[in-house]
Amino acid sequence: MKKLLVISPHPDDEVLGAGGILLKAKKNGYKTKVLTISTNFPEPITKERLNISLRESTKAHKILKVDKSVYFNIPTLTLSKQPVPVLTSKISKEISNFKPDVVIIPFPDRHQDHKIVFDLCMTVTRPKGDAKNIKIVACMEVPSATYYSAPSIEPNFYPNWNIDISTLIKQKANALTKYKSTLSKSEDARSSKSIFSLASFRGSQVNFKYAESFYIVRMQSKENIF
């Protein structure tokens, strides 16, 4: 059985950036796992706030048919305070235990947590040790943080891998609605409406009705695994 691992900086990033591929992989017989590094709340993390974050994520993952969910529960915007060797060791352990074929990681956009998790992921997915059998490592597009970078000065997201999610877009949008504490009430980049808008735009670029797009960092094979 092939396996897909999504490493998400925060709860809801996995829906925004990889909800479609999680559903697509599951539909095609993959075992799926989501590793969430931090919470949706900064310090101090109370038991009530943590429970909100975990409860919303559990509901979203049920819709996305995720087989296994792991949470490090580090407060948002505090990753820079964490010892890098400890974080890399913990993420490496999850990769060793799961042995994924495909790993989806955050794009290094304007959000500092996304940048830190990207750097950590680039270290732990190097083709050596337990990570040597990973077939694809790809960055996901996470609205709205992906759009806040300065053009031509900072990294900009230009996808080179587009997944057809035309039959799965409603489930992806439905999963996002479970994050009531972070879902935008206005029509901005983190709204349910914008999920359809972005997927429609990405789909129009590659002749799909709706697409979810990624930037492949490393690929061992050119086979179409989905």
mmCIF file of C-alpha atoms in Angstrom:
data_model
loop_
_atom_site.group_PDB
_atom_site.id
_atom_site.type_symbol
_atom_site.label_atom_id
_atom_site.label_comp_id
_atom_site.label_asym_id
_atom_site.label_seq_id
_atom_site.Cartn_x
_atom_site.Cartn_y
_atom_site.Cartn_z
ATOM 1 C CA MET A 1 0.000 0.000 0.000
ATOM 2 C CA LYS A 2 1.344 3.426 -0.977
ATOM 3 C CA LYS A 3 1.356 6.157 1.631
ATOM 4 C CA LEU A 4 0.899 9.938 1.616
ATOM 5 C CA LEU A 5 2.166 12.168 4.424
ATOM 6 C CA VAL A 6 1.140 15.825 4.734
ATOM 7 C CA ILE A 7 3.235 17.922 7.113
ATOM 8 C CA SER A 8 1.147 20.912 8.102
ATOM 9 C CA PRO A 9 2.422 23.924 10.084
ATOM 10 C CA HIS A 10 -1.023 24.572 11.623
ATOM 11 C CA PRO A 11 -4.475 22.993 11.763
ATOM 12 C CA ASP A 12 -6.366 24.084 8.589
ATOM 13 C CA ASP A 13 -3.220 24.443 6.426
ATOM 14 C CA GLU A 14 -3.609 20.788 5.461
ATOM 15 C CA VAL A 15 -7.137 21.454 4.171
ATOM 16 C CA LEU A 16 -6.257 24.656 2.322
ATOM 17 C CA GLY A 17 -3.134 23.251 0.688
ATOM 18 C CA ALA A 18 -3.640 19.499 0.482
ATOM 19 C CA GLY A 19 -7.273 18.623 1.167
ATOM 20 C CA GLY A 20 -7.773 17.539 -2.423
ATOM 21 C CA ILE A 21 -4.689 15.363 -2.699
ATOM 22 C CA LEU A 22 -5.522 13.690 0.612
ATOM 23 C CA LEU A 23 -8.926 12.726 -0.757
ATOM 24 C CA LYS A 24 -7.466 11.773 -4.144
ATOM 25 C CA ALA A 25 -4.814 9.574 -2.580
ATOM 26 C CA LYS A 26 -7.347 7.829 -0.379
ATOM 27 C CA LYS A 27 -9.581 7.226 -3.390
ATOM 28 C CA ASN A 28 -6.636 5.584 -5.136
ATOM 29 C CA GLY A 29 -5.834 3.190 -2.320
ATOM 30 C CA TYR A 30 -3.262 5.173 -0.364
ATOM 31 C CA LYS A 31 -2.888 5.214 3.397
ATOM 32 C CA THR A 32 -2.825 8.852 4.553
ATOM 33 C CA LYS A 33 -1.352 10.674 7.505
ATOM 34 C CA VAL A 34 -1.301 14.311 8.593
ATOM 35 C CA LEU A 35 1.388 15.615 10.928
ATOM 36 C CA THR A 36 0.436 19.003 12.413
ATOM 37 C CA ILE A 37 3.342 20.844 13.989
ATOM 38 C CA SER A 38 1.708 23.709 15.910
ATOM 39 C CA THR A 39 -1.720 24.825 17.086
ATOM 40 C CA ASN A 40 -3.924 27.611 15.794
ATOM 41 C CA PHE A 41 -3.335 29.600 18.971
ATOM 42 C CA PRO A 42 -0.277 31.465 20.310
ATOM 43 C CA GLU A 43 1.004 31.340 23.868
ATOM 44 C CA PRO A 44 -0.310 30.735 26.401
ATOM 45 C CA ILE A 45 -2.018 27.567 25.190
ATOM 46 C CA THR A 46 -4.865 26.769 27.557
ATOM 47 C CA LYS A 47 -6.527 23.379 27.707
ATOM 48 C CA GLU A 48 -9.678 24.960 26.271
ATOM 49 C CA ARG A 49 -7.841 26.425 23.268
ATOM 50 C CA LEU A 50 -5.990 23.180 22.613
ATOM 51 C CA ASN A 51 -9.228 21.215 22.742
ATOM 52 C CA ILE A 52 -10.810 23.604 20.216
ATOM 53 C CA SER A 53 -7.899 23.118 17.839
ATOM 54 C CA LEU A 54 -7.895 19.330 18.160
ATOM 55 C CA ARG A 55 -11.672 19.029 17.968
ATOM 56 C CA GLU A 56 -11.893 21.069 14.767
ATOM 57 C CA SER A 57 -9.006 19.193 13.196
ATOM 58 C CA THR A 58 -10.528 15.809 14.039
ATOM 59 C CA LYS A 59 -13.779 16.770 12.318
ATOM 60 C CA ALA A 60 -11.940 18.032 9.233
ATOM 61 C CA HIS A 61 -9.768 14.917 9.020
ATOM 62 C CA LYS A 62 -12.834 12.701 9.206
ATOM 63 C CA ILE A 63 -14.182 14.369 6.062
ATOM 64 C CA LEU A 64 -10.762 14.047 4.380
ATOM 65 C CA LYS A 65 -10.682 10.352 5.371
ATOM 66 C CA VAL A 66 -7.266 10.728 7.002
ATOM 67 C CA ASP A 67 -6.051 7.420 8.453
ATOM 68 C CA LYS A 68 -3.746 8.842 11.102
ATOM 69 C CA SER A 69 -3.413 12.306 12.665
ATOM 70 C CA VAL A 70 -0.418 13.343 14.779
ATOM 71 C CA TYR A 71 -0.083 16.653 16.658
ATOM 72 C CA PHE A 72 2.990 18.229 18.241
ATOM 73 C CA ASN A 73 0.829 20.997 19.791
ATOM 74 C CA ILE A 74 3.528 23.686 19.746
ATOM 75 C CA PRO A 75 2.009 27.177 20.133
ATOM 76 C CA THR A 76 1.772 29.200 16.920
ATOM 77 C CA LEU A 77 4.630 31.647 16.297
ATOM 78 C CA THR A 78 6.908 29.904 18.808
ATOM 79 C CA LEU A 79 8.646 27.443 16.477
ATOM 80 C CA SER A 80 11.699 29.689 16.357
ATOM 81 C CA LYS A 81 12.096 29.086 20.102
ATOM 82 C CA GLN A 82 12.190 25.303 19.699
ATOM 83 C CA PRO A 83 15.519 23.424 19.434
ATOM 84 C CA VAL A 84 15.997 22.488 15.779
ATOM 85 C CA PRO A 85 17.618 19.087 16.545
ATOM 86 C CA VAL A 86 14.616 18.140 18.682
ATOM 87 C CA LEU A 87 12.112 19.095 15.980
ATOM 88 C CA THR A 88 14.005 17.353 13.178
ATOM 89 C CA SER A 89 14.318 14.244 15.325
ATOM 90 C CA LYS A 90 10.581 14.193 16.075
ATOM 91 C CA ILE A 91 9.597 14.675 12.416
ATOM 92 C CA SER A 92 12.159 12.098 11.273
ATOM 93 C CA LYS A 93 10.644 9.610 13.697
ATOM 94 C CA GLU A 94 7.199 10.120 12.152
ATOM 95 C CA ILE A 95 8.674 9.516 8.686
ATOM 96 C CA SER A 96 10.496 6.405 9.882
ATOM 97 C CA ASN A 97 7.331 5.010 11.442
ATOM 98 C CA PHE A 98 5.075 5.765 8.475
ATOM 99 C CA LYS A 99 7.480 5.255 5.529
ATOM 100 C CA PRO A 100 5.634 7.553 3.065
ATOM 101 C CA ASP A 101 5.905 7.419 -0.711
ATOM 102 C CA VAL A 102 4.740 11.028 -1.100
ATOM 103 C CA VAL A 103 5.398 13.889 1.325
ATOM 104 C CA ILE A 104 3.614 17.229 1.037
ATOM 105 C CA ILE A 105 5.278 20.133 2.870
ATOM 106 C CA PRO A 106 4.543 23.863 3.214
ATOM 107 C CA PHE A 107 5.858 26.384 0.721
ATOM 108 C CA PRO A 108 8.310 28.843 2.371
ATOM 109 C CA ASP A 109 6.007 31.837 2.176
ATOM 110 C CA ARG A 110 5.663 34.971 4.354
ATOM 111 C CA HIS A 111 4.456 33.134 7.472
ATOM 112 C CA GLN A 112 7.433 32.460 9.728
ATOM 113 C CA ASP A 113 6.067 29.091 10.879
ATOM 114 C CA HIS A 114 5.723 27.959 7.264
ATOM 115 C CA LYS A 115 9.333 28.911 6.562
ATOM 116 C CA ILE A 116 10.609 27.060 9.612
ATOM 117 C CA VAL A 117 8.606 23.912 8.874
ATOM 118 C CA PHE A 118 9.775 24.018 5.243
ATOM 119 C CA ASP A 119 13.414 24.129 6.371
ATOM 120 C CA LEU A 120 12.849 21.274 8.794
ATOM 121 C CA CYS A 121 11.145 19.212 6.112
ATOM 122 C CA MET A 122 13.916 19.780 3.593
ATOM 123 C CA THR A 123 16.313 18.324 6.145
ATOM 124 C CA VAL A 124 14.269 15.275 7.137
ATOM 125 C CA THR A 125 13.262 14.328 3.561
ATOM 126 C CA ARG A 126 16.818 14.192 2.188
ATOM 127 C CA PRO A 127 17.154 10.932 0.192
ATOM 128 C CA LYS A 128 19.040 9.052 2.864
ATOM 129 C CA GLY A 129 18.180 6.693 5.692
ATOM 130 C CA ASP A 130 14.464 6.079 6.155
ATOM 131 C CA ALA A 131 13.659 8.944 3.752
ATOM 132 C CA LYS A 132 15.542 7.496 0.783
ATOM 133 C CA ASN A 133 12.445 5.734 -0.566
ATOM 134 C CA ILE A 134 10.256 8.841 -0.692
ATOM 135 C CA LYS A 135 9.150 9.173 -4.326
ATOM 136 C CA ILE A 136 7.893 12.754 -4.280
ATOM 137 C CA VAL A 137 8.458 15.744 -2.016
ATOM 138 C CA ALA A 138 6.260 18.697 -2.992
ATOM 139 C CA CYS A 139 5.275 22.063 -1.533
ATOM 140 C CA MET A 140 1.608 22.960 -1.116
ATOM 141 C CA GLU A 141 -0.033 26.300 -1.763
ATOM 142 C CA VAL A 142 -1.553 27.707 1.434
ATOM 143 C CA PRO A 143 -3.766 30.788 1.036
ATOM 144 C CA SER A 144 -3.423 33.438 2.261
ATOM 145 C CA ALA A 145 0.170 33.251 3.482
ATOM 146 C CA THR A 146 1.471 32.159 0.078
ATOM 147 C CA TYR A 147 0.262 35.432 -1.437
ATOM 148 C CA TYR A 148 1.917 37.815 1.006
ATOM 149 C CA SER A 149 5.491 37.393 -0.220
ATOM 150 C CA ALA A 150 7.184 40.236 -2.092
ATOM 151 C CA PRO A 151 7.272 39.397 -5.841
ATOM 152 C CA SER A 152 10.750 38.650 -7.217
ATOM 153 C CA ILE A 153 12.346 39.371 -3.822
ATOM 154 C CA GLU A 154 11.031 36.394 -1.886
ATOM 155 C CA PRO A 155 10.088 32.937 -3.203
ATOM 156 C CA ASN A 156 6.903 32.972 -5.289
ATOM 157 C CA PHE A 157 4.680 29.948 -5.823
ATOM 158 C CA TYR A 158 4.730 28.682 -9.421
ATOM 159 C CA PRO A 159 3.232 25.171 -9.500
ATOM 160 C CA ASN A 160 4.657 22.377 -11.608
ATOM 161 C CA TRP A 161 2.273 19.634 -10.461
ATOM 162 C CA ASN A 162 -1.503 19.953 -10.715
ATOM 163 C CA ILE A 163 -3.944 17.384 -9.333
ATOM 164 C CA ASP A 164 -7.462 17.105 -10.751
ATOM 165 C CA ILE A 165 -9.855 17.486 -7.789
ATOM 166 C CA SER A 166 -12.985 18.271 -9.782
ATOM 167 C CA THR A 167 -15.000 15.524 -8.067
ATOM 168 C CA LEU A 168 -13.513 16.255 -4.635
ATOM 169 C CA ILE A 169 -13.692 20.047 -4.328
ATOM 170 C CA LYS A 170 -16.952 20.033 -2.326
ATOM 171 C CA GLN A 171 -15.482 17.671 0.274
ATOM 172 C CA LYS A 172 -12.386 19.859 0.564
ATOM 173 C CA ALA A 173 -14.501 22.975 1.085
ATOM 174 C CA ASN A 174 -16.686 21.143 3.598
ATOM 175 C CA ALA A 175 -13.615 20.093 5.589
ATOM 176 C CA LEU A 176 -12.541 23.733 5.898
ATOM 177 C CA THR A 177 -15.889 24.676 7.462
ATOM 178 C CA LYS A 178 -14.977 22.552 10.498
ATOM 179 C CA TYR A 179 -12.304 25.103 11.433
ATOM 180 C CA LYS A 180 -14.814 27.562 12.803
ATOM 181 C CA SER A 181 -12.222 29.352 14.951
ATOM 182 C CA THR A 182 -10.118 30.323 11.917
ATOM 183 C CA LEU A 183 -12.522 30.284 8.969
ATOM 184 C CA SER A 184 -12.933 33.739 7.481
ATOM 185 C CA LYS A 185 -16.407 35.250 7.680
ATOM 186 C CA SER A 186 -15.539 37.573 4.811
ATOM 187 C CA GLU A 187 -14.666 36.595 1.262
ATOM 188 C CA ASP A 188 -10.896 36.560 1.611
ATOM 189 C CA ALA A 189 -8.291 33.903 0.796
ATOM 190 C CA ARG A 190 -9.179 31.652 3.732
ATOM 191 C CA SER A 191 -12.879 31.358 2.973
ATOM 192 C CA SER A 192 -14.815 28.418 1.582
ATOM 193 C CA LYS A 193 -15.700 30.459 -1.497
ATOM 194 C CA SER A 194 -12.034 31.137 -2.181
ATOM 195 C CA ILE A 195 -11.272 27.407 -2.168
ATOM 196 C CA PHE A 196 -13.493 27.099 -5.241
ATOM 197 C CA SER A 197 -12.026 30.249 -6.805
ATOM 198 C CA LEU A 198 -8.396 29.162 -6.441
ATOM 199 C CA ALA A 199 -9.123 25.610 -7.573
ATOM 200 C CA SER A 200 -11.007 26.955 -10.586
ATOM 201 C CA PHE A 201 -8.102 29.244 -11.498
ATOM 202 C CA ARG A 202 -5.507 26.483 -11.109
ATOM 203 C CA GLY A 203 -7.744 24.144 -13.084
ATOM 204 C CA SER A 204 -8.069 26.644 -15.927
ATOM 205 C CA GLN A 205 -4.278 26.644 -16.261
ATOM 206 C CA VAL A 206 -4.173 22.914 -17.013
ATOM 207 C CA ASN A 207 -7.623 22.220 -18.509
ATOM 208 C CA PHE A 208 -9.221 20.800 -15.340
ATOM 209 C CA LYS A 209 -12.457 22.103 -13.868
ATOM 210 C CA TYR A 210 -10.827 22.266 -10.421
ATOM 211 C CA ALA A 211 -7.194 21.617 -9.513
ATOM 212 C CA GLU A 212 -4.959 21.602 -6.453
ATOM 213 C CA SER A 213 -1.428 22.691 -7.237
ATOM 214 C CA PHE A 214 2.020 21.886 -5.879
ATOM 215 C CA TYR A 215 5.686 22.591 -6.524
ATOM 216 C CA ILE A 216 7.717 19.393 -6.770
ATOM 217 C CA VAL A 217 10.985 19.716 -4.891
ATOM 218 C CA ARG A 218 12.241 16.183 -5.485
ATOM 219 C CA MET A 219 10.914 13.311 -7.550
ATOM 220 C CA GLN A 220 12.362 9.845 -8.048
ATOM 221 C CA SER A 221 10.019 8.732 -10.796
ATOM 222 C CA LYS A 222 7.950 10.396 -13.486
ATOM 223 C CA GLU A 223 5.110 7.901 -13.173
ATOM 224 C CA ASN A 224 1.663 9.378 -12.676
ATOM 225 C CA ILE A 225 0.926 8.034 -9.208
ATOM 226 C CA PHE A 226 -2.552 9.566 -9.074
#
